Tab-separated table of C-alpha atoms and ligand atoms in Angstrom:
chain	number	residue	atom	x	y	z
U	1	UNK	CA	0.095	0.020	-0.039
U	2	UNK	CA	1.129	3.527	-0.503
U	3	UNK	CA	3.105	2.855	-3.553
U	4	UNK	CA	2.433	4.833	-6.540
U	5	UNK	CA	0.630	2.772	-9.224
U	6	UNK	CA	2.879	1.841	-12.326
U	7	UNK	CA	1.754	3.210	-15.603
U	8	UNK	CA	0.437	-0.166	-16.902
U	9	UNK	CA	-1.161	-1.093	-13.515
U	10	UNK	CA	-5.008	-0.367	-13.137
U	11	UNK	CA	-6.278	1.326	-10.172
U	12	UNK	CA	-8.722	-0.672	-8.269
U	13	UNK	CA	-10.922	1.660	-6.125
U	14	UNK	CA	-12.841	0.293	-3.311
U	15	UNK	CA	-16.104	1.801	-2.395
U	16	UNK	CA	-15.876	2.779	1.176
U	17	UNK	CA	-18.889	4.875	1.543
U	18	UNK	CA	-16.654	8.026	1.992
U	19	UNK	CA	-14.784	6.266	4.854
U	20	UNK	CA	-10.863	5.933	4.753
U	21	UNK	CA	-10.939	2.236	5.972
U	22	UNK	CA	-11.119	-1.033	4.004
U	23	UNK	CA	-14.146	-3.072	4.047
U	24	UNK	CA	-12.096	-5.902	5.507
U	25	UNK	CA	-9.694	-4.025	7.979
U	26	UNK	CA	-10.835	-6.111	10.787
U	27	UNK	CA	-9.989	-9.458	8.790
U	28	UNK	CA	-6.596	-7.875	7.892
U	29	UNK	CA	-5.852	-8.263	11.571
U	30	UNK	CA	-5.856	-12.019	10.981
U	31	UNK	CA	-2.148	-12.850	9.997
U	32	UNK	CA	-3.268	-15.414	7.403
U	33	UNK	CA	-5.711	-13.084	5.692
U	34	UNK	CA	-4.910	-12.103	2.043
U	35	UNK	CA	-7.058	-9.157	1.182
U	36	UNK	CA	-5.893	-9.157	-2.470
U	37	UNK	CA	-6.510	-12.877	-2.942
U	38	UNK	CA	-10.097	-12.594	-1.393
U	39	UNK	CA	-10.931	-9.470	-3.344
U	40	UNK	CA	-9.772	-11.073	-6.747
U	41	UNK	CA	-11.553	-14.363	-5.985
U	42	UNK	CA	-14.271	-15.680	-8.221
U	43	UNK	CA	-16.817	-17.904	-6.505
U	44	UNK	CA	-19.663	-19.905	-8.009
U	45	UNK	CA	-22.740	-20.545	-5.808
U	46	UNK	CA	-25.223	-23.014	-7.186
U	47	UNK	CA	-28.604	-22.710	-5.577
U	48	UNK	CA	-29.805	-19.469	-3.857
U	49	UNK	CA	-32.308	-21.125	-1.334
U	50	UNK	CA	-31.739	-21.283	2.351
U	51	UNK	CA	-28.155	-22.290	2.161
U	52	UNK	CA	-27.424	-20.311	-0.805
U	53	UNK	CA	-28.760	-17.113	0.989
U	54	UNK	CA	-26.398	-17.702	3.892
U	55	UNK	CA	-23.591	-18.601	1.750
U	56	UNK	CA	-23.952	-15.525	-0.425
U	57	UNK	CA	-24.337	-13.272	2.671
U	58	UNK	CA	-21.259	-14.553	4.133
U	59	UNK	CA	-19.209	-14.331	0.841
U	60	UNK	CA	-20.306	-10.716	0.586
U	61	UNK	CA	-19.484	-9.928	4.165
U	62	UNK	CA	-16.018	-11.387	3.766
U	63	UNK	CA	-15.414	-9.119	0.764
U	64	UNK	CA	-15.104	-12.104	-1.919
U	65	UNK	CA	-14.745	-9.934	-5.057
U	66	UNK	CA	-16.810	-11.709	-7.712
U	67	UNK	CA	-19.764	-13.941	-7.236
U	68	UNK	CA	-21.515	-16.105	-9.798
U	69	UNK	CA	-25.068	-17.158	-8.785
U	70	UNK	CA	-26.824	-20.113	-10.445
U	71	UNK	CA	-30.526	-20.834	-9.525
U	72	UNK	CA	-33.843	-21.585	-11.563
U	73	UNK	CA	-36.348	-20.596	-9.100
U	74	UNK	CA	-38.439	-17.699	-8.162
U	75	UNK	CA	-39.386	-16.582	-4.505
U	76	UNK	CA	-42.284	-17.939	-2.560
U	77	UNK	CA	-43.705	-16.966	0.759
U	78	UNK	CA	-42.460	-20.441	2.235
U	79	UNK	CA	-38.864	-19.404	1.490
U	80	UNK	CA	-38.860	-16.313	3.626
U	81	UNK	CA	-38.415	-17.937	7.080
U	82	UNK	CA	-34.969	-19.084	6.054
U	83	UNK	CA	-33.713	-16.763	3.579
U	84	UNK	CA	-31.899	-13.657	4.905
U	85	UNK	CA	-31.752	-11.913	1.552
U	86	UNK	CA	-35.460	-12.248	0.603
U	87	UNK	CA	-38.386	-9.996	1.416
U	88	UNK	CA	-42.088	-10.145	1.461
U	89	UNK	CA	-42.329	-7.811	-1.534
U	90	UNK	CA	-39.995	-10.139	-3.601
U	91	UNK	CA	-42.946	-12.687	-3.904
U	92	UNK	CA	-44.639	-12.974	-7.160
U	93	UNK	CA	-42.175	-10.494	-8.706
U	94	UNK	CA	-41.120	-11.400	-12.313
U	95	UNK	CA	-37.485	-11.753	-10.966
U	96	UNK	CA	-35.613	-14.898	-10.156
U	97	UNK	CA	-34.008	-15.750	-6.869
U	98	UNK	CA	-30.506	-15.386	-8.298
U	99	UNK	CA	-31.149	-11.794	-9.367
U	100	UNK	CA	-32.699	-10.704	-6.257
U	101	UNK	CA	-29.978	-12.528	-4.104
U	102	UNK	CA	-27.417	-10.590	-6.178
U	103	UNK	CA	-28.998	-7.262	-5.656
U	104	UNK	CA	-29.134	-7.819	-1.930
U	105	UNK	CA	-25.515	-8.808	-1.411
U	106	UNK	CA	-24.469	-5.865	-3.384
U	107	UNK	CA	-26.620	-3.804	-0.866
U	108	UNK	CA	-24.563	-5.477	1.810
U	109	UNK	CA	-21.198	-4.890	0.291
U	110	UNK	CA	-20.953	-2.530	-2.775
U	111	UNK	CA	-17.432	-3.889	-3.474
U	112	UNK	CA	-18.882	-7.225	-4.396
U	113	UNK	CA	-19.435	-7.970	-8.267
U	114	UNK	CA	-22.040	-10.379	-9.239
U	115	UNK	CA	-23.288	-12.364	-12.276
U	116	UNK	CA	-26.231	-14.640	-12.342
U	117	UNK	CA	-27.688	-17.316	-14.500
U	118	UNK	CA	-31.307	-18.260	-14.191
U	119	UNK	CA	-31.054	-21.859	-15.199
U	120	UNK	CA	-30.128	-25.349	-14.513
U	121	UNK	CA	-26.391	-26.406	-13.579
U	122	UNK	CA	-26.964	-29.629	-15.665
U	123	UNK	CA	-27.064	-27.758	-19.012
U	124	UNK	CA	-27.083	-23.970	-18.744
U	125	UNK	CA	-23.572	-23.160	-17.283
U	126	UNK	CA	-20.608	-23.357	-19.571
U	127	UNK	CA	-17.671	-25.448	-18.284
U	128	UNK	CA	-15.401	-22.581	-19.163
U	129	UNK	CA	-17.223	-20.452	-16.767
U	130	UNK	CA	-16.612	-22.978	-14.003
U	131	UNK	CA	-12.797	-23.196	-15.091
U	132	UNK	CA	-12.428	-19.499	-14.382
U	133	UNK	CA	-13.832	-19.828	-10.681
U	134	UNK	CA	-11.644	-20.348	-7.685
U	135	UNK	CA	-14.184	-22.595	-5.901
U	136	UNK	CA	-17.627	-23.879	-6.580
U	137	UNK	CA	-20.122	-23.943	-3.462
U	138	UNK	CA	-23.248	-26.317	-3.839
U	139	UNK	CA	-26.442	-25.343	-1.941
U	140	UNK	CA	-28.553	-27.859	-3.564
U	141	UNK	CA	-31.690	-29.966	-2.921
U	142	UNK	CA	-31.040	-33.006	-4.896
U	143	UNK	CA	-28.622	-35.648	-6.090
U	144	UNK	CA	-28.811	-34.950	-9.837
U	145	UNK	CA	-27.457	-31.396	-9.393
U	146	UNK	CA	-24.654	-32.594	-7.165
U	147	UNK	CA	-23.668	-35.364	-9.512
U	148	UNK	CA	-23.512	-32.857	-12.472
U	149	UNK	CA	-21.450	-30.296	-10.473
U	150	UNK	CA	-19.175	-33.145	-9.273
U	151	UNK	CA	-18.525	-34.199	-12.906
U	152	UNK	CA	-18.023	-30.521	-14.125
U	153	UNK	CA	-15.946	-29.550	-11.291
U	154	UNK	CA	-13.738	-32.643	-11.659
U	155	UNK	CA	-13.360	-31.930	-15.375
U	156	UNK	CA	-11.957	-28.444	-14.843
U	157	UNK	CA	-10.155	-29.444	-11.522
U	158	UNK	CA	-12.014	-27.200	-9.099
U	159	UNK	CA	-12.804	-27.935	-5.551
U	160	UNK	CA	-16.442	-27.974	-4.772
U	161	UNK	CA	-18.019	-27.529	-1.260
U	162	UNK	CA	-21.292	-29.224	-0.726
U	163	UNK	CA	-23.818	-28.569	2.233
U	164	UNK	CA	-27.019	-30.080	3.056
U	165	UNK	CA	-29.444	-29.499	5.932
U	166	UNK	CA	-32.532	-30.966	7.412
U	167	UNK	CA	-34.323	-30.161	10.813
U	168	UNK	CA	-31.479	-28.974	13.027
U	169	UNK	CA	-28.967	-31.211	11.361
U	170	UNK	CA	-26.555	-30.429	8.724
U	171	UNK	CA	-23.340	-31.795	6.819
U	172	UNK	CA	-20.581	-30.535	4.884
U	173	UNK	CA	-18.543	-32.267	2.300
U	174	UNK	CA	-15.431	-30.877	0.584
U	175	UNK	CA	-14.717	-32.629	-2.873
U	176	UNK	CA	-11.178	-32.302	-4.343
U	177	UNK	CA	-10.006	-34.367	-7.219
U	178	UNK	CA	-8.113	-37.471	-6.029
U	179	UNK	CA	-9.104	-36.775	-2.251
U	180	UNK	CA	-12.878	-37.392	-2.564
U	181	UNK	CA	-15.607	-37.796	-5.052
U	182	UNK	CA	-19.472	-37.424	-4.796
U	183	UNK	CA	-20.058	-40.012	-7.560
U	184	UNK	CA	-17.688	-42.463	-5.928
U	185	UNK	CA	-19.705	-42.427	-2.740
U	186	UNK	CA	-23.163	-42.953	-4.490
U	187	UNK	CA	-24.939	-46.098	-3.493
U	188	UNK	CA	-27.442	-48.249	-5.497
U	189	UNK	CA	-30.217	-46.430	-3.687
U	190	UNK	CA	-28.808	-43.114	-4.692
U	191	UNK	CA	-28.573	-44.160	-8.346
U	192	UNK	CA	-32.274	-45.498	-8.379
U	193	UNK	CA	-33.363	-42.128	-7.163
U	194	UNK	CA	-31.240	-40.188	-9.621
U	195	UNK	CA	-32.529	-42.360	-12.619
U	196	UNK	CA	-36.093	-41.711	-11.305
U	197	UNK	CA	-35.623	-38.015	-11.110
U	198	UNK	CA	-33.801	-37.699	-14.453
U	199	UNK	CA	-36.930	-39.118	-15.949
U	200	UNK	CA	-38.876	-35.992	-14.960
U	201	UNK	CA	-39.292	-33.482	-17.792
U	202	UNK	CA	-39.479	-30.408	-15.659
U	203	UNK	CA	-36.542	-28.643	-14.082
U	204	UNK	CA	-38.338	-27.995	-10.829
U	205	UNK	CA	-39.441	-31.689	-10.569
U	206	UNK	CA	-35.839	-32.875	-11.229
U	207	UNK	CA	-34.254	-30.299	-8.909
U	208	UNK	CA	-36.505	-29.257	-6.291
U	209	UNK	CA	-38.059	-30.738	-3.034
U	210	UNK	CA	-41.702	-30.401	-2.518
U	211	UNK	CA	-41.089	-28.479	0.756
U	212	UNK	CA	-42.132	-31.427	3.016
U	213	UNK	CA	-38.529	-31.883	4.410
U	214	UNK	CA	-38.125	-29.673	7.336
U	215	UNK	CA	-35.131	-27.087	6.956
U	216	UNK	CA	-34.182	-24.250	9.301
U	217	UNK	CA	-32.275	-21.005	9.133
U	218	UNK	CA	-30.271	-22.462	12.086
U	219	UNK	CA	-28.719	-25.411	10.321
U	220	UNK	CA	-28.575	-23.239	7.266
U	221	UNK	CA	-26.508	-20.560	8.917
U	222	UNK	CA	-24.060	-23.136	10.478
U	223	UNK	CA	-23.555	-25.218	7.527
U	224	UNK	CA	-23.301	-22.162	5.164
U	225	UNK	CA	-20.667	-20.461	7.444
U	226	UNK	CA	-18.598	-23.517	7.338
U	227	UNK	CA	-18.847	-23.886	3.505
U	228	UNK	CA	-17.704	-20.233	3.113
U	229	UNK	CA	-14.969	-20.904	5.716
U	230	UNK	CA	-13.860	-23.808	3.551
U	231	UNK	CA	-14.052	-21.629	0.377
U	232	UNK	CA	-11.815	-18.948	2.150
U	233	UNK	CA	-9.241	-21.722	2.769
U	234	UNK	CA	-9.385	-22.684	-0.922
U	235	UNK	CA	-9.035	-18.911	-2.041
U	236	UNK	CA	-5.992	-18.874	0.148
U	237	UNK	CA	-4.411	-21.998	-1.112
U	238	UNK	CA	-4.723	-23.489	2.256
U	239	UNK	CA	-4.648	-27.111	1.538
U	240	UNK	CA	-3.151	-28.192	4.783
U	241	UNK	CA	-6.192	-27.175	6.930
U	242	UNK	CA	-8.804	-27.727	4.299
U	243	UNK	CA	-11.443	-30.285	4.890
U	244	UNK	CA	-11.034	-31.721	1.442
U	245	UNK	CA	-11.385	-35.476	1.769
U	246	UNK	CA	-13.458	-35.330	4.913
U	247	UNK	CA	-17.040	-35.155	5.980
U	248	UNK	CA	-18.615	-33.124	8.591
U	249	UNK	CA	-21.983	-34.030	10.305
U	250	UNK	CA	-23.730	-32.144	13.107
U	251	UNK	CA	-26.958	-32.817	15.037
U	252	UNK	CA	-27.963	-29.648	16.642
U	253	UNK	CA	-30.839	-31.305	18.634
U	254	UNK	CA	-28.402	-33.719	20.533
U	255	UNK	CA	-25.195	-31.598	20.163
U	256	UNK	CA	-23.373	-34.185	18.338
U	257	UNK	CA	-20.683	-33.498	15.895
U	258	UNK	CA	-18.710	-35.860	13.745
U	259	UNK	CA	-15.870	-35.464	11.287
U	260	UNK	CA	-14.760	-38.269	9.401
U	261	UNK	CA	-12.962	-39.448	6.301
U	262	UNK	CA	-14.674	-39.407	2.915
U	263	UNK	CA	-15.239	-42.703	1.232
U	264	UNK	CA	-12.134	-43.731	-0.626
U	265	UNK	CA	-12.244	-42.764	-4.392
U	266	UNK	CA	-12.887	-45.680	-6.778
U	267	UNK	CA	-10.728	-46.651	-9.644
U	268	UNK	CA	-13.603	-46.593	-12.068
U	269	UNK	CA	-15.942	-43.513	-11.881
U	270	UNK	CA	-17.505	-41.401	-14.694
U	271	UNK	CA	-16.603	-38.288	-12.912
U	272	UNK	CA	-12.957	-38.934	-13.044
U	273	UNK	CA	-11.453	-37.122	-15.901
U	274	UNK	CA	-9.605	-33.781	-15.486
U	275	UNK	CA	-8.993	-31.860	-18.679
U	276	UNK	CA	-5.351	-30.835	-18.561
U	277	UNK	CA	-4.419	-27.221	-19.773
U	278	UNK	CA	-2.392	-28.792	-22.525
U	279	UNK	CA	-5.362	-30.737	-23.795
U	280	UNK	CA	-7.703	-27.617	-24.105
U	281	UNK	CA	-7.942	-25.633	-27.295
U	282	UNK	CA	-8.843	-21.992	-26.490
U	283	UNK	CA	-11.005	-21.270	-29.669
U	284	UNK	CA	-11.490	-17.477	-29.914
U	285	UNK	CA	-13.245	-17.995	-33.203
U	286	UNK	CA	-15.936	-19.959	-31.516
U	287	UNK	CA	-19.041	-18.706	-29.643
U	288	UNK	CA	-22.230	-20.232	-28.486
U	289	UNK	CA	-24.267	-17.865	-30.589
U	290	UNK	CA	-22.644	-19.098	-33.675
U	291	UNK	CA	-24.396	-21.407	-36.284
U	292	UNK	CA	-23.682	-25.052	-35.803
U	293	UNK	CA	-22.704	-25.535	-39.399
U	294	UNK	CA	-19.989	-22.698	-39.113
U	295	UNK	CA	-18.751	-24.337	-35.797
U	296	UNK	CA	-18.423	-27.818	-37.455
U	297	UNK	CA	-16.679	-26.161	-40.427
U	298	UNK	CA	-14.126	-24.433	-38.035
U	299	UNK	CA	-13.604	-27.732	-36.197
U	300	UNK	CA	-13.054	-29.648	-39.529
U	301	UNK	CA	-10.453	-27.148	-40.605
U	302	UNK	CA	-8.768	-26.985	-37.222
U	303	UNK	CA	-8.368	-30.660	-36.936
U	304	UNK	CA	-8.058	-31.204	-40.654
U	305	UNK	CA	-10.543	-34.045	-40.340
U	306	UNK	CA	-14.035	-34.442	-41.978
U	307	UNK	CA	-15.112	-36.896	-39.290
U	308	UNK	CA	-16.267	-34.302	-36.672
U	309	UNK	CA	-18.844	-34.606	-34.064
U	310	UNK	CA	-19.648	-32.707	-30.925
U	311	UNK	CA	-20.424	-34.996	-28.086
U	312	UNK	CA	-23.376	-33.927	-25.655
U	313	UNK	CA	-24.054	-35.200	-22.192
U	314	UNK	CA	-27.990	-34.594	-23.030
U	315	UNK	CA	-30.401	-35.495	-25.678
U	316	UNK	CA	-31.614	-33.163	-28.314
U	317	UNK	CA	-35.081	-34.257	-29.156
U	318	UNK	CA	-35.775	-34.350	-32.879
U	319	UNK	CA	-39.171	-35.709	-32.938
U	320	UNK	CA	-41.982	-36.217	-30.446
U	321	UNK	CA	-45.391	-37.881	-30.627
U	322	UNK	CA	-48.588	-37.564	-28.745
U	323	UNK	CA	-49.017	-41.091	-27.442
U	324	UNK	CA	-52.932	-41.334	-27.619
U	325	UNK	CA	-53.601	-39.293	-30.696
U	326	UNK	CA	-50.465	-40.774	-32.396
U	327	UNK	CA	-49.592	-37.473	-34.181
U	328	UNK	CA	-45.897	-36.758	-34.521
U	329	UNK	CA	-43.999	-33.486	-34.598
U	330	UNK	CA	-40.528	-32.538	-35.753
U	331	UNK	CA	-38.853	-30.345	-33.141
U	332	UNK	CA	-35.214	-29.416	-32.019
U	333	UNK	CA	-35.156	-28.923	-28.301
U	334	UNK	CA	-32.673	-29.983	-25.777
U	335	UNK	CA	-34.257	-32.475	-23.485
U	336	UNK	CA	-33.594	-30.793	-20.145
U	337	UNK	CA	-35.361	-27.629	-21.565
U	338	UNK	CA	-38.447	-29.591	-22.746
U	339	UNK	CA	-40.636	-28.813	-19.596
U	340	UNK	CA	-44.236	-29.809	-18.952
U	341	UNK	CA	-45.120	-26.252	-20.006
U	342	UNK	CA	-43.501	-26.783	-23.421
U	343	UNK	CA	-45.286	-30.029	-24.078
U	344	UNK	CA	-48.892	-28.623	-23.697
U	345	UNK	CA	-49.105	-27.429	-27.337
U	346	UNK	CA	-48.517	-30.827	-28.614
U	347	UNK	CA	-51.077	-32.442	-26.518
U	348	UNK	CA	-54.383	-33.068	-28.346
U	349	UNK	CA	-56.144	-33.682	-25.009
U	350	UNK	CA	-55.008	-32.208	-21.655
U	351	UNK	CA	-52.461	-34.238	-19.971
U	352	UNK	CA	-51.904	-36.524	-22.974
U	353	UNK	CA	-48.488	-38.225	-22.695
U	354	UNK	CA	-45.800	-37.048	-24.932
U	355	UNK	CA	-43.055	-39.561	-26.031
U	356	UNK	CA	-39.718	-38.834	-27.541
U	357	UNK	CA	-39.424	-40.787	-30.918
U	358	UNK	CA	-36.202	-39.552	-32.352
U	359	UNK	CA	-33.214	-37.767	-30.606
U	360	UNK	CA	-29.411	-37.316	-30.856
U	361	UNK	CA	-26.791	-36.991	-28.228
U	362	UNK	CA	-24.192	-35.537	-30.630
U	363	UNK	CA	-23.966	-32.938	-33.320
U	364	UNK	CA	-22.364	-33.550	-36.640
U	365	UNK	CA	-23.004	-32.542	-40.271
U	366	UNK	CA	-26.068	-34.653	-40.466
U	367	UNK	CA	-27.795	-32.655	-37.848
U	368	UNK	CA	-31.173	-31.522	-39.254
U	369	UNK	CA	-30.650	-27.850	-38.791
U	370	UNK	CA	-27.213	-26.518	-39.143
U	371	UNK	CA	-28.452	-22.850	-39.321
U	372	UNK	CA	-29.445	-23.141	-35.536
U	373	UNK	CA	-26.854	-21.853	-32.915
U	374	UNK	CA	-25.202	-23.752	-30.574
U	375	UNK	CA	-27.024	-21.917	-27.886
U	376	UNK	CA	-30.326	-22.831	-29.268
U	377	UNK	CA	-29.558	-26.545	-28.958
U	378	UNK	CA	-28.412	-26.228	-25.303
U	379	UNK	CA	-24.717	-25.295	-25.440
U	380	UNK	CA	-24.180	-22.532	-22.979
U	381	UNK	CA	-21.591	-19.588	-23.588
U	382	UNK	CA	-18.007	-20.300	-22.779
U	383	UNK	CA	-18.797	-24.123	-22.772
U	384	UNK	CA	-15.952	-26.590	-23.494
U	385	UNK	CA	-16.990	-28.855	-26.346
U	386	UNK	CA	-16.091	-32.436	-26.316
U	387	UNK	CA	-15.114	-32.969	-30.003
U	388	UNK	CA	-14.592	-36.238	-31.634
U	389	UNK	CA	-12.561	-36.715	-34.715
U	390	UNK	CA	-11.822	-39.856	-36.525
U	391	UNK	CA	-8.651	-40.003	-34.577
U	392	UNK	CA	-9.258	-38.893	-31.016
U	393	UNK	CA	-11.255	-36.864	-28.522
U	394	UNK	CA	-10.442	-33.189	-27.973
U	395	UNK	CA	-11.559	-30.408	-25.773
U	396	UNK	CA	-12.489	-27.126	-27.397
U	397	UNK	CA	-13.455	-24.008	-25.430
U	398	UNK	CA	-15.875	-21.485	-26.828
U	399	UNK	CA	-13.215	-18.880	-25.903
U	400	UNK	CA	-14.949	-16.327	-28.261
U	401	UNK	CA	-17.570	-15.929	-25.354
U	402	UNK	CA	-14.954	-14.726	-22.873
U	403	UNK	CA	-16.701	-11.463	-22.718
U	404	UNK	CA	-19.713	-13.351	-21.335
U	405	UNK	CA	-18.018	-13.642	-18.006
U	406	UNK	CA	-18.765	-10.237	-16.729
U	407	UNK	CA	-19.383	-9.510	-13.121
U	408	UNK	CA	-21.086	-6.311	-12.278
N	1	UNK	CA	-12.289	-65.874	17.315
N	2	UNK	CA	-15.371	-67.412	16.070
N	3	UNK	CA	-18.152	-65.956	14.105
N	4	UNK	CA	-20.565	-66.423	16.910
N	5	UNK	CA	-18.623	-63.928	19.125
N	6	UNK	CA	-20.525	-60.824	19.901
N	7	UNK	CA	-19.834	-57.636	21.690
N	8	UNK	CA	-21.824	-54.795	23.130
N	9	UNK	CA	-21.632	-51.583	21.012
N	10	UNK	CA	-23.477	-48.102	21.750
N	11	UNK	CA	-25.298	-46.863	18.646
N	12	UNK	CA	-26.240	-43.120	18.520
N	13	UNK	CA	-28.977	-42.415	15.890
N	14	UNK	CA	-29.156	-39.194	14.127
N	15	UNK	CA	-31.235	-37.175	14.305
N	16	UNK	CA	-33.617	-38.838	16.743
N	17	UNK	CA	-31.064	-38.796	19.617
N	18	UNK	CA	-31.847	-42.468	20.449
N	19	UNK	CA	-28.960	-44.145	22.056
N	20	UNK	CA	-29.142	-48.042	21.751
N	21	UNK	CA	-26.972	-50.684	23.298
N	22	UNK	CA	-26.814	-53.492	20.911
N	23	UNK	CA	-25.026	-56.760	20.731
N	24	UNK	CA	-23.332	-57.272	17.450
N	25	UNK	CA	-21.191	-60.160	16.037
N	26	UNK	CA	-17.719	-58.865	15.576
N	27	UNK	CA	-17.614	-60.160	11.905
N	28	UNK	CA	-20.896	-58.295	10.981
N	29	UNK	CA	-20.312	-55.908	8.111
N	30	UNK	CA	-21.529	-52.115	7.967
N	31	UNK	CA	-24.129	-53.058	5.506
N	32	UNK	CA	-25.524	-55.934	7.771
N	33	UNK	CA	-25.537	-53.626	10.919
N	34	UNK	CA	-27.251	-50.841	9.093
N	35	UNK	CA	-29.841	-53.186	7.572
N	36	UNK	CA	-30.522	-54.722	10.933
N	37	UNK	CA	-31.043	-51.313	12.649
N	38	UNK	CA	-33.157	-50.151	9.886
N	39	UNK	CA	-35.169	-53.415	9.982
N	40	UNK	CA	-35.731	-52.797	13.666
N	41	UNK	CA	-37.112	-49.375	12.631
N	42	UNK	CA	-34.482	-47.306	14.653
N	43	UNK	CA	-34.434	-44.747	11.770
N	44	UNK	CA	-36.633	-44.098	8.600
N	45	UNK	CA	-35.782	-45.473	5.252
N	46	UNK	CA	-37.387	-42.632	3.404
N	47	UNK	CA	-37.752	-38.848	4.010
N	48	UNK	CA	-41.140	-37.023	4.284
N	49	UNK	CA	-41.209	-36.737	0.457
N	50	UNK	CA	-40.492	-40.541	-0.082
N	51	UNK	CA	-36.979	-40.040	-1.170
N	52	UNK	CA	-34.692	-42.754	0.168
N	53	UNK	CA	-32.246	-42.140	2.911
N	54	UNK	CA	-28.782	-43.539	2.747
N	55	UNK	CA	-27.147	-44.053	6.103
N	56	UNK	CA	-23.380	-44.010	7.168
N	57	UNK	CA	-22.287	-46.006	10.224
N	58	UNK	CA	-19.564	-43.848	11.800
N	59	UNK	CA	-16.955	-44.973	14.164
N	60	UNK	CA	-16.070	-41.614	15.673
N	61	UNK	CA	-13.090	-42.567	17.757
N	62	UNK	CA	-11.186	-43.257	14.613
N	63	UNK	CA	-13.066	-40.854	12.396
N	64	UNK	CA	-14.162	-43.214	9.714
N	65	UNK	CA	-17.271	-44.485	8.242
N	66	UNK	CA	-17.543	-48.403	8.446
N	67	UNK	CA	-17.754	-49.202	4.668
N	68	UNK	CA	-20.521	-51.656	3.585
N	69	UNK	CA	-18.155	-54.535	3.361
N	70	UNK	CA	-15.927	-53.726	6.294
N	71	UNK	CA	-16.447	-55.590	9.640
N	72	UNK	CA	-16.381	-54.421	13.244
N	73	UNK	CA	-13.129	-56.632	13.461
N	74	UNK	CA	-11.684	-54.893	10.417
N	75	UNK	CA	-11.809	-51.589	12.259
N	76	UNK	CA	-10.700	-53.004	15.602
N	77	UNK	CA	-13.866	-51.772	17.269
N	78	UNK	CA	-13.950	-52.915	20.729
N	79	UNK	CA	-16.729	-53.506	23.495
N	80	UNK	CA	-18.394	-50.471	24.532
N	81	UNK	CA	-17.307	-48.335	21.557
N	82	UNK	CA	-19.861	-45.939	20.104
N	83	UNK	CA	-21.062	-45.726	16.495
N	84	UNK	CA	-23.253	-43.088	14.929
N	85	UNK	CA	-26.059	-44.022	12.488
N	86	UNK	CA	-26.449	-40.730	10.508
N	87	UNK	CA	-28.294	-39.973	7.243
N	88	UNK	CA	-26.644	-38.521	4.220
N	89	UNK	CA	-28.620	-35.416	3.826
N	90	UNK	CA	-29.908	-34.061	0.543
N	91	UNK	CA	-32.014	-30.939	1.057
N	92	UNK	CA	-30.410	-27.430	0.769
N	93	UNK	CA	-33.511	-25.549	1.689
N	94	UNK	CA	-35.173	-24.550	-1.643
K	1	ZN	ZN1	-15.495	-40.573	-8.462
């Protein structure tokens, strides 16, 4: 501090509300606190419910510089009793939880920059966005979202910190490649539940609870505080004192606290592939709003190979049929976006089941509409494409979307 | 030691707070113990929405979960030791 900035150096001014102090002056009294690291940190929070509210509040108070919030939901009255960032007037507004939570944490600490995605972690968040984060915090309600975060975080080599609460109980898991893995710990019972929920067309049915499992702001505050505590350690590069590879459970009713080792990682697991920096093509020419045909042409040229396909981890529906009236329709919709609401126009009678009669799980030059954009078929900005050529598999980032990451 | 040898173990059940004294064969596996406890209805198999609970059986003294295939003998669990039966929680409070 006190040094004159060099010519090439950007001045970073902190909003102190006219005060001469720093927001985090009291934290700077802690010998290990690195104010710049925290201010420069980028943290993704998936889920802006009870846990998410508390996590976001703590991140803002701790002066974490950039916060990326992902949630698909709107605010209901039932949320208010455990959501410190939401107010009665937020109900039935045409705004999403992630947006309102983002505004409120900026009210708390104007130094914090926020970006939000109203969507589903399974499909709507580019891997390149996750790759640019320092740590990912899961504040989720279901196994599917945890499974997908785990796979994505593993791919881009990021620690993810998972919290869960029920009643006056809570738990915390810190997943780090090589030390612990959510997917490795899944049992047959978990998989049955995941397969069942994956069959639900609607994002809300896949991702949310029906509100019959009790949760409290008490367990939420405790677990969220610990999630942020672990995130701060990751931001500081403190591996020694991190809880990675361990689990924590507490039961507030009985005052029982247990910390124990995570299940050992398995040899075989679908999550276990980390994209190494040297394996990644940073394609500045590619963006999610470009036409599929143009993207395939670029990839053909780049890899000097005519056999190019983009592999997907979801289906693109190409044809559906109303099952009773047996009328089929050609469509192009990513399956995770094909909600109940979108099915209604294809039902001849209300509630008529709609079946998928044709789909693809990859995109190549035979795709029925090469004029559509990558985004329209479910590939989000800054995503990392898995590209298969006749020779090998490659990872190609839509680096042309780099300006998408824009915290405000 | 023979398979029929048993020892007295204390099982604390989360979140009910029940504390049970149980006699368990020393070669019983984590899976067998959990199954027996759930069969005795010491804890629910599903949450209020019908989603399944998966349980960990945790040996706090050594900070480990007794894996499904590990036995009390494998983990050198002794007479009078305490195990915790704790559900893996899923909700994050929508
Ligand atoms: Zn794994």
